[in-house]
Amino acid sequence: MSGDELRRALPPVGETELTRDLWPAMLCRMEERRVRLTWLDGALAAVAMVWLAVFPETIGVLLYQL
Amino acid sequence: MRQNHPYLRAYMAGITVPTLFLLVVVTGFTMLHGVAAPWERIIMFPMAVVPNLWGVWNMLYCRWRWAPIGVHGAILPLLLVPAGFGLARALEVPWMSVTGAAIALPVAVVVYYLAWKYLVGFFNEVLGVA
């Protein structure tokens, strides 16, 4: 296929300029995705760490399940 | 693309976390038991069973969505711990005991809850099945 045939097969795109700034929307999206640990989840993680510190022999058993 | 094969994408999102974490598992086992441990028996469950069950479990979540994803994930250890214990005993993995499995179960539930809520939930969002 020559260049002319290719150009004829692909019609020109009409409007190529953006109608609005996409960067603020991107910033909002990034802000939405930021992970926030709730206090309850933090407490659960702390309890799990204390549990493993008290029963270190269970670390191997836990790793076996992950 | 996002309209196609949602269960396949759910499976892939599910297996990502335990597959990546396998490096930590192997490192932890090596530190705990050394390189002379019976790896062919130890690694079978974490390498083959766990990731596949995570994938299937995430497919089930995407099918039913009956509860928050953290709660759904927290139920998985109730199946995995007994299954892992049974397989470990069958393969004569040295350190596995009923007491150890019972003590590890609550913390496994917590770890799974957090992992599913924050990690699998993130991958589900990335792959468009959240």
mmCIF file of C-alpha atoms in Angstrom:
data_model
loop_
_atom_site.group_PDB
_atom_site.id
_atom_site.type_symbol
_atom_site.label_atom_id
_atom_site.label_comp_id
_atom_site.label_asym_id
_atom_site.label_seq_id
_atom_site.Cartn_x
_atom_site.Cartn_y
_atom_site.Cartn_z
ATOM 1 C CA MET A 1 0.000 0.000 0.000
ATOM 2 C CA SER A 2 1.482 3.335 -1.023
ATOM 3 C CA GLY A 3 1.421 6.492 1.059
ATOM 4 C CA ASP A 4 -1.370 8.032 -1.010
ATOM 5 C CA GLU A 5 -3.555 4.944 -0.670
ATOM 6 C CA LEU A 6 -2.935 4.912 3.061
ATOM 7 C CA ARG A 7 -3.895 8.576 3.364
ATOM 8 C CA ARG A 8 -7.070 7.970 1.363
ATOM 9 C CA ALA A 9 -7.964 4.967 3.530
ATOM 10 C CA LEU A 10 -7.630 7.022 6.709
ATOM 11 C CA PRO A 11 -9.810 10.144 6.542
ATOM 12 C CA PRO A 12 -8.366 13.247 8.230
ATOM 13 C CA VAL A 13 -9.370 13.897 11.779
ATOM 14 C CA GLY A 14 -11.428 17.076 12.025
ATOM 15 C CA GLU A 15 -10.876 18.678 15.412
ATOM 16 C CA THR A 16 -7.581 17.842 17.075
ATOM 17 C CA GLU A 17 -7.421 20.584 19.697
ATOM 18 C CA LEU A 18 -8.607 19.785 23.209
ATOM 19 C CA THR A 19 -11.734 21.646 24.226
ATOM 20 C CA ARG A 20 -10.744 21.718 27.893
ATOM 21 C CA ASP A 21 -7.732 21.308 30.172
ATOM 22 C CA LEU A 22 -7.474 17.689 31.281
ATOM 23 C CA TRP A 23 -4.833 18.211 33.964
ATOM 24 C CA PRO A 24 -7.205 19.390 36.791
ATOM 25 C CA ALA A 25 -9.351 16.297 36.207
ATOM 26 C CA MET A 26 -6.216 14.158 36.359
ATOM 27 C CA LEU A 27 -5.231 15.787 39.662
ATOM 28 C CA CYS A 28 -8.722 15.078 41.050
ATOM 29 C CA ARG A 29 -8.434 11.461 39.958
ATOM 30 C CA MET A 30 -5.049 11.080 41.613
ATOM 31 C CA GLU A 31 -6.457 12.605 44.789
ATOM 32 C CA GLU A 32 -9.364 10.150 44.748
ATOM 33 C CA ARG A 33 -7.035 7.171 44.422
ATOM 34 C CA ARG A 34 -4.852 8.101 47.381
ATOM 35 C CA VAL A 35 -5.159 5.281 49.880
ATOM 36 C CA ARG A 36 -6.118 6.349 53.371
ATOM 37 C CA LEU A 37 -5.842 3.847 56.176
ATOM 38 C CA THR A 38 -8.813 4.179 58.522
ATOM 39 C CA TRP A 39 -8.204 4.162 62.265
ATOM 40 C CA LEU A 40 -9.927 0.795 62.576
ATOM 41 C CA ASP A 41 -7.710 -0.764 59.922
ATOM 42 C CA GLY A 42 -4.642 0.762 61.555
ATOM 43 C CA ALA A 43 -5.709 -0.708 64.865
ATOM 44 C CA LEU A 44 -6.217 -4.114 63.259
ATOM 45 C CA ALA A 45 -2.752 -3.951 61.713
ATOM 46 C CA ALA A 46 -1.287 -3.023 65.103
ATOM 47 C CA VAL A 47 -3.104 -5.913 66.789
ATOM 48 C CA ALA A 48 -1.765 -8.288 64.136
ATOM 49 C CA MET A 49 1.779 -7.052 64.721
ATOM 50 C CA VAL A 50 1.442 -7.465 68.486
ATOM 51 C CA TRP A 51 -0.036 -10.934 67.953
ATOM 52 C CA LEU A 52 2.961 -11.967 65.855
ATOM 53 C CA ALA A 53 5.340 -10.487 68.424
ATOM 54 C CA VAL A 54 3.665 -12.486 71.195
ATOM 55 C CA PHE A 55 3.487 -15.677 69.128
ATOM 56 C CA PRO A 56 6.524 -15.509 66.802
ATOM 57 C CA GLU A 57 6.260 -19.225 66.057
ATOM 58 C CA THR A 58 3.131 -18.473 64.028
ATOM 59 C CA ILE A 59 5.023 -16.319 61.516
ATOM 60 C CA GLY A 60 6.007 -19.412 59.541
ATOM 61 C CA VAL A 61 2.450 -20.721 59.611
ATOM 62 C CA LEU A 62 1.168 -17.330 58.469
ATOM 63 C CA LEU A 63 3.692 -17.112 55.642
ATOM 64 C CA TYR A 64 2.552 -20.551 54.543
ATOM 65 C CA GLN A 65 -0.953 -19.149 53.967
ATOM 66 C CA LEU A 66 0.129 -16.082 51.966
ATOM 67 C CA MET B 1 -11.257 -3.806 26.524
ATOM 68 C CA ARG B 2 -12.909 -3.265 29.896
ATOM 69 C CA GLN B 3 -16.125 -4.799 28.686
ATOM 70 C CA ASN B 4 -14.410 -8.083 27.838
ATOM 71 C CA HIS B 5 -13.555 -11.026 30.040
ATOM 72 C CA PRO B 6 -14.299 -9.508 33.452
ATOM 73 C CA TYR B 7 -13.721 -12.791 35.280
ATOM 74 C CA LEU B 8 -10.339 -13.290 33.649
ATOM 75 C CA ARG B 9 -9.362 -9.785 34.762
ATOM 76 C CA ALA B 10 -10.707 -10.499 38.241
ATOM 77 C CA TYR B 11 -8.607 -13.668 38.361
ATOM 78 C CA MET B 12 -5.494 -11.766 37.293
ATOM 79 C CA ALA B 13 -6.141 -9.036 39.854
ATOM 80 C CA GLY B 14 -6.572 -11.704 42.526
ATOM 81 C CA ILE B 15 -3.383 -13.636 41.854
ATOM 82 C CA THR B 16 -1.184 -10.534 41.643
ATOM 83 C CA VAL B 17 -0.805 -9.930 45.382
ATOM 84 C CA PRO B 18 0.142 -13.462 46.525
ATOM 85 C CA THR B 19 2.365 -13.932 43.474
ATOM 86 C CA LEU B 20 4.320 -10.791 44.312
ATOM 87 C CA PHE B 21 4.317 -11.675 48.001
ATOM 88 C CA LEU B 22 5.804 -15.082 47.234
ATOM 89 C CA LEU B 23 9.214 -13.396 47.220
ATOM 90 C CA VAL B 24 8.600 -12.341 50.821
ATOM 91 C CA VAL B 25 7.370 -15.838 51.690
ATOM 92 C CA VAL B 26 10.454 -17.507 50.247
ATOM 93 C CA THR B 27 12.732 -15.001 51.952
ATOM 94 C CA GLY B 28 10.923 -15.488 55.257
ATOM 95 C CA PHE B 29 11.059 -19.272 55.031
ATOM 96 C CA THR B 30 14.751 -19.108 54.186
ATOM 97 C CA MET B 31 15.434 -16.913 57.203
ATOM 98 C CA LEU B 32 13.340 -19.108 59.486
ATOM 99 C CA HIS B 33 14.357 -22.556 58.281
ATOM 100 C CA GLY B 34 17.478 -22.144 56.151
ATOM 101 C CA VAL B 35 18.201 -23.253 52.618
ATOM 102 C CA ALA B 36 18.318 -26.926 53.608
ATOM 103 C CA ALA B 37 14.568 -26.980 54.373
ATOM 104 C CA PRO B 38 12.419 -29.378 52.299
ATOM 105 C CA TRP B 39 11.452 -26.728 49.767
ATOM 106 C CA GLU B 40 9.698 -29.060 47.366
ATOM 107 C CA ARG B 41 7.146 -29.816 50.089
ATOM 108 C CA ILE B 42 7.035 -26.386 51.708
ATOM 109 C CA ILE B 43 6.549 -24.255 48.628
ATOM 110 C CA MET B 44 3.788 -26.245 46.950
ATOM 111 C CA PHE B 45 0.928 -24.668 48.894
ATOM 112 C CA PRO B 46 2.081 -21.011 48.846
ATOM 113 C CA MET B 47 3.173 -21.172 45.221
ATOM 114 C CA ALA B 48 0.416 -23.210 43.581
ATOM 115 C CA VAL B 49 -2.675 -23.285 45.767
ATOM 116 C CA VAL B 50 -2.749 -19.855 47.412
ATOM 117 C CA PRO B 51 -2.465 -17.632 44.303
ATOM 118 C CA ASN B 52 -5.019 -19.666 42.384
ATOM 119 C CA LEU B 53 -7.466 -19.551 45.276
ATOM 120 C CA TRP B 54 -7.021 -15.786 45.510
ATOM 121 C CA GLY B 55 -7.816 -15.514 41.812
ATOM 122 C CA VAL B 56 -10.884 -17.725 42.045
ATOM 123 C CA TRP B 57 -11.997 -15.945 45.231
ATOM 124 C CA ASN B 58 -11.779 -12.602 43.452
ATOM 125 C CA MET B 59 -13.781 -14.007 40.548
ATOM 126 C CA LEU B 60 -16.466 -15.032 43.032
ATOM 127 C CA TYR B 61 -16.385 -11.556 44.551
ATOM 128 C CA CYS B 62 -16.834 -9.948 41.142
ATOM 129 C CA ARG B 63 -19.684 -12.341 40.441
ATOM 130 C CA TRP B 64 -21.697 -11.777 43.610
ATOM 131 C CA ARG B 65 -20.376 -8.686 45.464
ATOM 132 C CA TRP B 66 -22.318 -9.755 48.520
ATOM 133 C CA ALA B 67 -20.130 -7.812 50.995
ATOM 134 C CA PRO B 68 -17.237 -5.317 51.054
ATOM 135 C CA ILE B 69 -14.144 -6.787 49.465
ATOM 136 C CA GLY B 70 -12.227 -6.785 52.757
ATOM 137 C CA VAL B 71 -14.894 -8.915 54.411
ATOM 138 C CA HIS B 72 -14.981 -11.230 51.414
ATOM 139 C CA GLY B 73 -11.204 -11.649 51.590
ATOM 140 C CA ALA B 74 -11.215 -12.149 55.355
ATOM 141 C CA ILE B 75 -13.275 -15.312 54.909
ATOM 142 C CA LEU B 76 -10.660 -16.934 52.678
ATOM 143 C CA PRO B 77 -8.294 -17.926 55.549
ATOM 144 C CA LEU B 78 -11.130 -19.944 57.051
ATOM 145 C CA LEU B 79 -10.716 -22.206 54.023
ATOM 146 C CA LEU B 80 -6.998 -21.746 53.411
ATOM 147 C CA VAL B 81 -5.666 -22.382 56.907
ATOM 148 C CA PRO B 82 -7.346 -25.799 57.319
ATOM 149 C CA ALA B 83 -6.454 -26.711 53.733
ATOM 150 C CA GLY B 84 -2.860 -25.612 54.241
ATOM 151 C CA PHE B 85 -2.663 -27.455 57.511
ATOM 152 C CA GLY B 86 -4.013 -30.635 55.923
ATOM 153 C CA LEU B 87 -1.621 -30.448 52.999
ATOM 154 C CA ALA B 88 1.311 -29.634 55.270
ATOM 155 C CA ARG B 89 0.566 -32.627 57.439
ATOM 156 C CA ALA B 90 0.150 -34.854 54.377
ATOM 157 C CA LEU B 91 3.487 -33.638 52.991
ATOM 158 C CA GLU B 92 5.125 -33.745 56.418
ATOM 159 C CA VAL B 93 6.066 -30.087 56.524
ATOM 160 C CA PRO B 94 8.036 -29.989 59.764
ATOM 161 C CA TRP B 95 6.800 -26.960 61.744
ATOM 162 C CA MET B 96 3.063 -27.217 61.119
ATOM 163 C CA SER B 97 0.935 -27.996 64.182
ATOM 164 C CA VAL B 98 -2.705 -27.694 65.146
ATOM 165 C CA THR B 99 -1.831 -25.153 67.819
ATOM 166 C CA GLY B 100 0.225 -23.079 65.415
ATOM 167 C CA ALA B 101 -2.523 -23.096 62.804
ATOM 168 C CA ALA B 102 -5.140 -22.151 65.409
ATOM 169 C CA ILE B 103 -3.041 -19.267 66.718
ATOM 170 C CA ALA B 104 -2.242 -18.074 63.195
ATOM 171 C CA LEU B 105 -5.867 -18.092 62.065
ATOM 172 C CA PRO B 106 -7.002 -14.806 63.702
ATOM 173 C CA VAL B 107 -4.012 -12.879 62.451
ATOM 174 C CA ALA B 108 -4.439 -14.431 58.995
ATOM 175 C CA VAL B 109 -8.015 -13.140 58.955
ATOM 176 C CA VAL B 110 -6.796 -9.626 59.808
ATOM 177 C CA VAL B 111 -3.969 -9.719 57.270
ATOM 178 C CA TYR B 112 -6.299 -10.993 54.569
ATOM 179 C CA TYR B 113 -8.899 -8.344 55.402
ATOM 180 C CA LEU B 114 -6.332 -5.574 54.979
ATOM 181 C CA ALA B 115 -4.703 -7.118 51.909
ATOM 182 C CA TRP B 116 -8.008 -7.572 50.137
ATOM 183 C CA LYS B 117 -9.363 -4.189 51.084
ATOM 184 C CA TYR B 118 -6.309 -2.185 50.049
ATOM 185 C CA LEU B 119 -4.300 -4.300 47.587
ATOM 186 C CA VAL B 120 -6.754 -6.507 45.738
ATOM 187 C CA GLY B 121 -9.217 -3.620 45.754
ATOM 188 C CA PHE B 122 -6.571 -1.446 44.109
ATOM 189 C CA PHE B 123 -5.790 -4.036 41.441
ATOM 190 C CA ASN B 124 -9.498 -4.550 40.799
ATOM 191 C CA GLU B 125 -9.802 -0.823 40.220
ATOM 192 C CA VAL B 126 -6.796 -0.784 37.900
ATOM 193 C CA LEU B 127 -8.190 -3.680 35.852
ATOM 194 C CA GLY B 128 -11.688 -2.234 35.748
ATOM 195 C CA VAL B 129 -13.493 -4.849 37.823
ATOM 196 C CA ALA B 130 -13.839 -2.900 41.078
#
